[in-house]
PDB file of C-alpha atoms in Angstrom:
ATOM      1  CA  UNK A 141    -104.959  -0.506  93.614  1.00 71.00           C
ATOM      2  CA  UNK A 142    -103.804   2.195  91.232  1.00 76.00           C
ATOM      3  CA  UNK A 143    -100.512   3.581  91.314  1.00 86.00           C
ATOM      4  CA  UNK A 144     -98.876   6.549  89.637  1.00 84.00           C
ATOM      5  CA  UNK A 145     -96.537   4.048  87.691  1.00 85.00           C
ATOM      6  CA  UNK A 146     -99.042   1.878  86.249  1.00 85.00           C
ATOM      7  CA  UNK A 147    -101.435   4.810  84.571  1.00 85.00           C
ATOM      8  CA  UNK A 148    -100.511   5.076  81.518  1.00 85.00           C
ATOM      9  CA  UNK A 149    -102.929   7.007  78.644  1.00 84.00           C
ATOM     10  CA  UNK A 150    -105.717   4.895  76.587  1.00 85.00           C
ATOM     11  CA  UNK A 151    -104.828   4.176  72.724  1.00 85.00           C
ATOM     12  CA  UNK A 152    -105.449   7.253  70.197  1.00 84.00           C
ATOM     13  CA  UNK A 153    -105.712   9.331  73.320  1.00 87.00           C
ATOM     14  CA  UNK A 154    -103.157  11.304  72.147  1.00 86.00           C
ATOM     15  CA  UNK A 155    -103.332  12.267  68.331  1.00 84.00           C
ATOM     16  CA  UNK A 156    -100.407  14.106  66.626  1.00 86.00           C
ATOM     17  CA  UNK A 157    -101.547  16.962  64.950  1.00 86.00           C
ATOM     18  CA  UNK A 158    -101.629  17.475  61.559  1.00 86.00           C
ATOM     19  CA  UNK A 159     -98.099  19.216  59.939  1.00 88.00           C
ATOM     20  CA  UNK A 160     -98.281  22.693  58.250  1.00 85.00           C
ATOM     21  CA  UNK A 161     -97.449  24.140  55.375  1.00 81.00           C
ATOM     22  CA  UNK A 162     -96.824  20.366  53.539  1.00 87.00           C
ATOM     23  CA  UNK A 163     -98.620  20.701  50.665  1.00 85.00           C
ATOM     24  CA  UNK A 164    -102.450  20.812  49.713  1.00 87.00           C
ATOM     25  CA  UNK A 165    -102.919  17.225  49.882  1.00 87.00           C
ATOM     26  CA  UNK A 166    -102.469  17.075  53.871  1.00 86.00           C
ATOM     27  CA  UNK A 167    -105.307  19.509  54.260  1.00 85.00           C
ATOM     28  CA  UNK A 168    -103.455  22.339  55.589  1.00 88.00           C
ATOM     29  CA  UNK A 169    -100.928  23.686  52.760  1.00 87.00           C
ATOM     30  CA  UNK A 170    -101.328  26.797  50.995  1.00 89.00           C
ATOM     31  CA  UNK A 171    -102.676  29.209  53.889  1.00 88.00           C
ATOM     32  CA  UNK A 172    -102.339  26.814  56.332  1.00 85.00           C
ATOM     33  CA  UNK A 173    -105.603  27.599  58.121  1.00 85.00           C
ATOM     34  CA  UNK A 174    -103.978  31.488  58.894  1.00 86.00           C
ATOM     35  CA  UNK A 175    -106.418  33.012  55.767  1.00 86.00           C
ATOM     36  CA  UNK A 176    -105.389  35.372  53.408  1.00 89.00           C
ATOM     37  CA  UNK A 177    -102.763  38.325  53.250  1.00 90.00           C
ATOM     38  CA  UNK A 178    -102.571  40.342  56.673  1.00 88.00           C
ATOM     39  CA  UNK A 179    -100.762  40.979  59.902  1.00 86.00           C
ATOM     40  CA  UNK A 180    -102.532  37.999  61.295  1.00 84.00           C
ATOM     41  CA  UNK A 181    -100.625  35.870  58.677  1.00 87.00           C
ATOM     42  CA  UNK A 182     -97.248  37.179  59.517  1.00 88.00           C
ATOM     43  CA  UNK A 183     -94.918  35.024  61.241  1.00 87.00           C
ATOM     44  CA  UNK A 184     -94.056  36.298  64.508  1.00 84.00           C
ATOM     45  CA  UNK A 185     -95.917  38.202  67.475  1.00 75.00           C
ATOM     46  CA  UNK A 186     -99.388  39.116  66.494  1.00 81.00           C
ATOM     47  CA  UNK A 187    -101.037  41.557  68.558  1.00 85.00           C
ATOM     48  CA  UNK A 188     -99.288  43.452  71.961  1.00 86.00           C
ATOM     49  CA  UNK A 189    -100.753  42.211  75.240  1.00 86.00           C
ATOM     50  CA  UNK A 190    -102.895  45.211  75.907  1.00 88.00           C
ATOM     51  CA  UNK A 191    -104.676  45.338  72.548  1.00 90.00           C
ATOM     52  CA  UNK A 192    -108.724  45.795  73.157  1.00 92.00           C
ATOM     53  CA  UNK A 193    -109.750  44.982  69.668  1.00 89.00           C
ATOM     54  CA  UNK A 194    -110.744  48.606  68.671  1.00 91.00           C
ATOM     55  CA  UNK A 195    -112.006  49.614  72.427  1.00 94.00           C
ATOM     56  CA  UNK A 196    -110.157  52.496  73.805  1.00 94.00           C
ATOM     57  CA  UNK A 197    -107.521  50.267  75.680  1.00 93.00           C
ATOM     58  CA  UNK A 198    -107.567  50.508  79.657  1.00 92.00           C
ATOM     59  CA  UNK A 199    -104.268  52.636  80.494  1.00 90.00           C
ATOM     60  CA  UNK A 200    -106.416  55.596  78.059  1.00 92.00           C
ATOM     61  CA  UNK A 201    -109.481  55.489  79.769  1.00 93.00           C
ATOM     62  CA  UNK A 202    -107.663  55.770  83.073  1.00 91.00           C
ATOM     63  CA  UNK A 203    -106.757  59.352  84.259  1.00 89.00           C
ATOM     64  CA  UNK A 204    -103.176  60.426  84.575  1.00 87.00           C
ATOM     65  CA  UNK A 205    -101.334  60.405  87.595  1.00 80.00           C
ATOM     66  CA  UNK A 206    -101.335  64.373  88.305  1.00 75.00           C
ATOM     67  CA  UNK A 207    -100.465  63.856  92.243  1.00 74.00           C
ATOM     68  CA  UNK A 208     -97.539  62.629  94.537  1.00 72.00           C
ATOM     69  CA  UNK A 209     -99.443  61.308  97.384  1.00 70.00           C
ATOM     70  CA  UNK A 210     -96.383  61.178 100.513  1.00 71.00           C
ATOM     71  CA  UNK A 211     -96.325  57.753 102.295  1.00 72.00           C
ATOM     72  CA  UNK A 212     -95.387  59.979 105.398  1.00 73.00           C
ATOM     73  CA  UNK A 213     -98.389  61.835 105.287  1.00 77.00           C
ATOM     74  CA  UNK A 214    -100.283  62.190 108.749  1.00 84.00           C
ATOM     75  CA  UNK A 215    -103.632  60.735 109.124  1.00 87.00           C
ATOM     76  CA  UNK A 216    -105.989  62.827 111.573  1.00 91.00           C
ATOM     77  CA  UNK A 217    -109.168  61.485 112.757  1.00 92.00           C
ATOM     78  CA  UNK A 218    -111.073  64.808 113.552  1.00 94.00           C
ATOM     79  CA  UNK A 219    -113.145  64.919 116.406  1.00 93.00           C
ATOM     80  CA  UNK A 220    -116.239  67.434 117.579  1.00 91.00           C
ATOM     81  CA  UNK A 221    -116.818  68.002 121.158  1.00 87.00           C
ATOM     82  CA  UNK A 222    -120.612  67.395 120.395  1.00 87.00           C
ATOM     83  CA  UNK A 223    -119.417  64.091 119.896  1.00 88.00           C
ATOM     84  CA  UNK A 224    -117.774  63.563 123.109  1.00 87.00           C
ATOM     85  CA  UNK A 225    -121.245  63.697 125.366  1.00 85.00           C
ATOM     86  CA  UNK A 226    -122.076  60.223 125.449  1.00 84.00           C
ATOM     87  CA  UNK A 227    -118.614  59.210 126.661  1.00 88.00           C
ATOM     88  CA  UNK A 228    -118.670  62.050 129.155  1.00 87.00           C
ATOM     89  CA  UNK A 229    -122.455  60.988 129.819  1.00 87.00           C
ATOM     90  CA  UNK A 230    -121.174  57.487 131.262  1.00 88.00           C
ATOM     91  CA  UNK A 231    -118.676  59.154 134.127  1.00 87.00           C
ATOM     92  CA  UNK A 232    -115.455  59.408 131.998  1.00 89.00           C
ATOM     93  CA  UNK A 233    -113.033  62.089 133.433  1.00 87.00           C
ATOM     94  CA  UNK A 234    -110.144  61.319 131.108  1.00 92.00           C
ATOM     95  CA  UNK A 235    -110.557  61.115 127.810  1.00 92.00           C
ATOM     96  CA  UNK A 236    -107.148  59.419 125.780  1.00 92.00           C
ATOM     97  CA  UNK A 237    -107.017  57.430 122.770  1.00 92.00           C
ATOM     98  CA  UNK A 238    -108.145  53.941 124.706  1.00 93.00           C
ATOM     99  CA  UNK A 239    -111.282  55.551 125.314  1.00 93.00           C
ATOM    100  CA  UNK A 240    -112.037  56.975 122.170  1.00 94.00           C
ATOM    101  CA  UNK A 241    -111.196  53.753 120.450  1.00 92.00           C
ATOM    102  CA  UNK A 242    -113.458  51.838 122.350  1.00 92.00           C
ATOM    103  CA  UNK A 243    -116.136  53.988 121.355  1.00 92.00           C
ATOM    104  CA  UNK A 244    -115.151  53.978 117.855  1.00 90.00           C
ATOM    105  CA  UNK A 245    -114.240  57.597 117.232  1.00 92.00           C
ATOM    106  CA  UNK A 246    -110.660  56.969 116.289  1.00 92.00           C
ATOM    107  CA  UNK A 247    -109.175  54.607 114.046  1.00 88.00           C
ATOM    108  CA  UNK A 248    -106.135  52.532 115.097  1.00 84.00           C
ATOM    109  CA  UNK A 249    -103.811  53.910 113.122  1.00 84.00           C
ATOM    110  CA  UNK A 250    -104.931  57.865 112.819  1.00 90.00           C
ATOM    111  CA  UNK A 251    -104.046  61.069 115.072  1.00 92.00           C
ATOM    112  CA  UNK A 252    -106.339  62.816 116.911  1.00 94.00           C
ATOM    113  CA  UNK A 253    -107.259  66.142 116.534  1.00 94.00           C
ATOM    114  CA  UNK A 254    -110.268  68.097 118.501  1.00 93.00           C
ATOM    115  CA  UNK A 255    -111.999  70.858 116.962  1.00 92.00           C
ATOM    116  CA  UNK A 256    -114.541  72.584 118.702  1.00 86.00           C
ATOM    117  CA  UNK A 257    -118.106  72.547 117.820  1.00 87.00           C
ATOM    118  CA  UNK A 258    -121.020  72.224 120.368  1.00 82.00           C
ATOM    119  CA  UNK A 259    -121.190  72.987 124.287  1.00 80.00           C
ATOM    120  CA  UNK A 260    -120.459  70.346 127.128  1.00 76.00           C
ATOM    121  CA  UNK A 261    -120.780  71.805 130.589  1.00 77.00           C
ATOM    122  CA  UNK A 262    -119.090  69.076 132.469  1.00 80.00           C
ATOM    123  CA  UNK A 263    -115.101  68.967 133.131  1.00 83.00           C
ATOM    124  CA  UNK A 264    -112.838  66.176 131.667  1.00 85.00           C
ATOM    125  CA  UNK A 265    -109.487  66.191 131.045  1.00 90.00           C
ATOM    126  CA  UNK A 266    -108.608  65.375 127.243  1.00 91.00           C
ATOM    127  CA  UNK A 267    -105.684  64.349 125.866  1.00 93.00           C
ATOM    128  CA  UNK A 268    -105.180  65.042 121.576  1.00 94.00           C
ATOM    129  CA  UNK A 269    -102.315  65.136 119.349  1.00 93.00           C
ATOM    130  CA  UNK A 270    -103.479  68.594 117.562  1.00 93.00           C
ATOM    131  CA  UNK A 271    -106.347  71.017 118.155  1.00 93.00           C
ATOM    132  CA  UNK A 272    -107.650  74.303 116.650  1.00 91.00           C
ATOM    133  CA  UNK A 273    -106.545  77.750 118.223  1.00 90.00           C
ATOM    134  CA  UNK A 274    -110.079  78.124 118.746  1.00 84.00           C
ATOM    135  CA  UNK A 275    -110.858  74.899 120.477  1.00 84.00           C
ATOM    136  CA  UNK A 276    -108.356  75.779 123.056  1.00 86.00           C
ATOM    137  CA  UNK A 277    -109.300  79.284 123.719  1.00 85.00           C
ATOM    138  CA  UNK A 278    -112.649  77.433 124.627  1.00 81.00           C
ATOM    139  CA  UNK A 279    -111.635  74.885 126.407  1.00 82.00           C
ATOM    140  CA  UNK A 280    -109.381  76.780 128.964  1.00 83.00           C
ATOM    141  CA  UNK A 281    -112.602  79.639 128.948  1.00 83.00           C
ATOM    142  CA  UNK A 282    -114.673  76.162 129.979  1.00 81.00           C
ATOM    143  CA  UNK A 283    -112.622  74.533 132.590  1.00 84.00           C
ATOM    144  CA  UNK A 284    -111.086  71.814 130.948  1.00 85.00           C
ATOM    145  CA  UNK A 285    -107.953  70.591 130.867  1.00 88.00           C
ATOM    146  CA  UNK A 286    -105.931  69.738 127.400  1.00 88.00           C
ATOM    147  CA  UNK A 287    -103.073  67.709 127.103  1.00 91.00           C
ATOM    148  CA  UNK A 288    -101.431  67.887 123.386  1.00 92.00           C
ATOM    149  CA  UNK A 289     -99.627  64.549 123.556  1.00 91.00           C
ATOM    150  CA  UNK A 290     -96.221  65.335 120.854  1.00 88.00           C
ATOM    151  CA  UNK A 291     -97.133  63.394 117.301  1.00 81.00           C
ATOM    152  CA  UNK A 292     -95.260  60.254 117.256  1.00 71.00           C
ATOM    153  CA  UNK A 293     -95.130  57.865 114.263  1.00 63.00           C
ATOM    154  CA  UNK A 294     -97.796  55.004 115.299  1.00 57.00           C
ATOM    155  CA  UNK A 295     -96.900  51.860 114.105  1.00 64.00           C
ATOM    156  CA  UNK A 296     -99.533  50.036 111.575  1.00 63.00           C
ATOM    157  CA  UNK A 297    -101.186  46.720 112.947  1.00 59.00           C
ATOM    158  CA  UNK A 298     -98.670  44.252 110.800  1.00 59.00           C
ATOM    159  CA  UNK A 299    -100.938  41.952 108.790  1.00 59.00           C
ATOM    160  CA  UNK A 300     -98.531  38.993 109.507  1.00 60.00           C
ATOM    161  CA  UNK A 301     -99.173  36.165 112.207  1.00 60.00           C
ATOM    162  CA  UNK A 302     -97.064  35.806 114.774  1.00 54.00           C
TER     163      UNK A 302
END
């Protein structure tokens, strides 16, 4: 059986290397293998870490940051009342986020706003965080009944597993 305390490496497995700058007779005096005159032959660090070799170097090709982009922005998933028929279609007389997830029109963690574009005859109540003046001028005109729920701060799915 082999255990960690008997391995032990073969015979000229291991060579030492050959010792610099001791004269010409060991094969590696004079230059020492580093060439002639240059930066390259300079003792010390040779090149920085982000040196291309002559390519225009990555953090140049990329564009400057211009923009602050908030991390409390508000993320609206915008939804048509064309878009509503098919859920309206199946019997559905109120419409919240549940529903509208489980017909994929809203994404976990977005708001939902309702703009109005196209005509649905049938009455539902609806319940949004934001919708245009004009979508609710139409929707009262219709029959229907909105319910602006107030914006609250929805709390992204944590990746961790509990």
């Amino acid at each position: 059986m082999l255990n960690h305390n008997v391995i032990a490496a073969s015979e000229n497995s291991r060579k030492t290397s050959k010792r610099l700058w001791r004269w010409n007779g060991s094969g590696k005096g004079t230059f020492c293998g580093k060439g002639c005159k240059g930066q390259n032959a300079r003792s010390g660090s040779k090149y920085y870490p982000t040196f291309e070799w002559g390519q225009t170097p990555i953090f140049r090709r990329m564009p400057k940051k211009r923009w602050f982009t908030a991390n409390n922005a508000l993320n609206f998933s915008v939804i048509n009342v064309s878009s509503l028929e098919k859920i309206i279609a199946s019997g559905v007389t109120v419409i919240d986020r549940k529903v509208l997830e489980e017909n994929s029109l809203v994404k976990r963690d977005f708001l939902i706003k309702l703009l109005w574009n196209g005509e649905i005859k049938a009455k539902v109540e609806i319940q949004v965080n934001k919708a245009s003046a004009g979508a609710i001028q139409k929707i009262e005109k219709a029959g229907w009944k909105v319910e602006i729920i107030a914006i609250q701060k929805i709390e992204k799915a944590s990746s961790k597993i509990k």
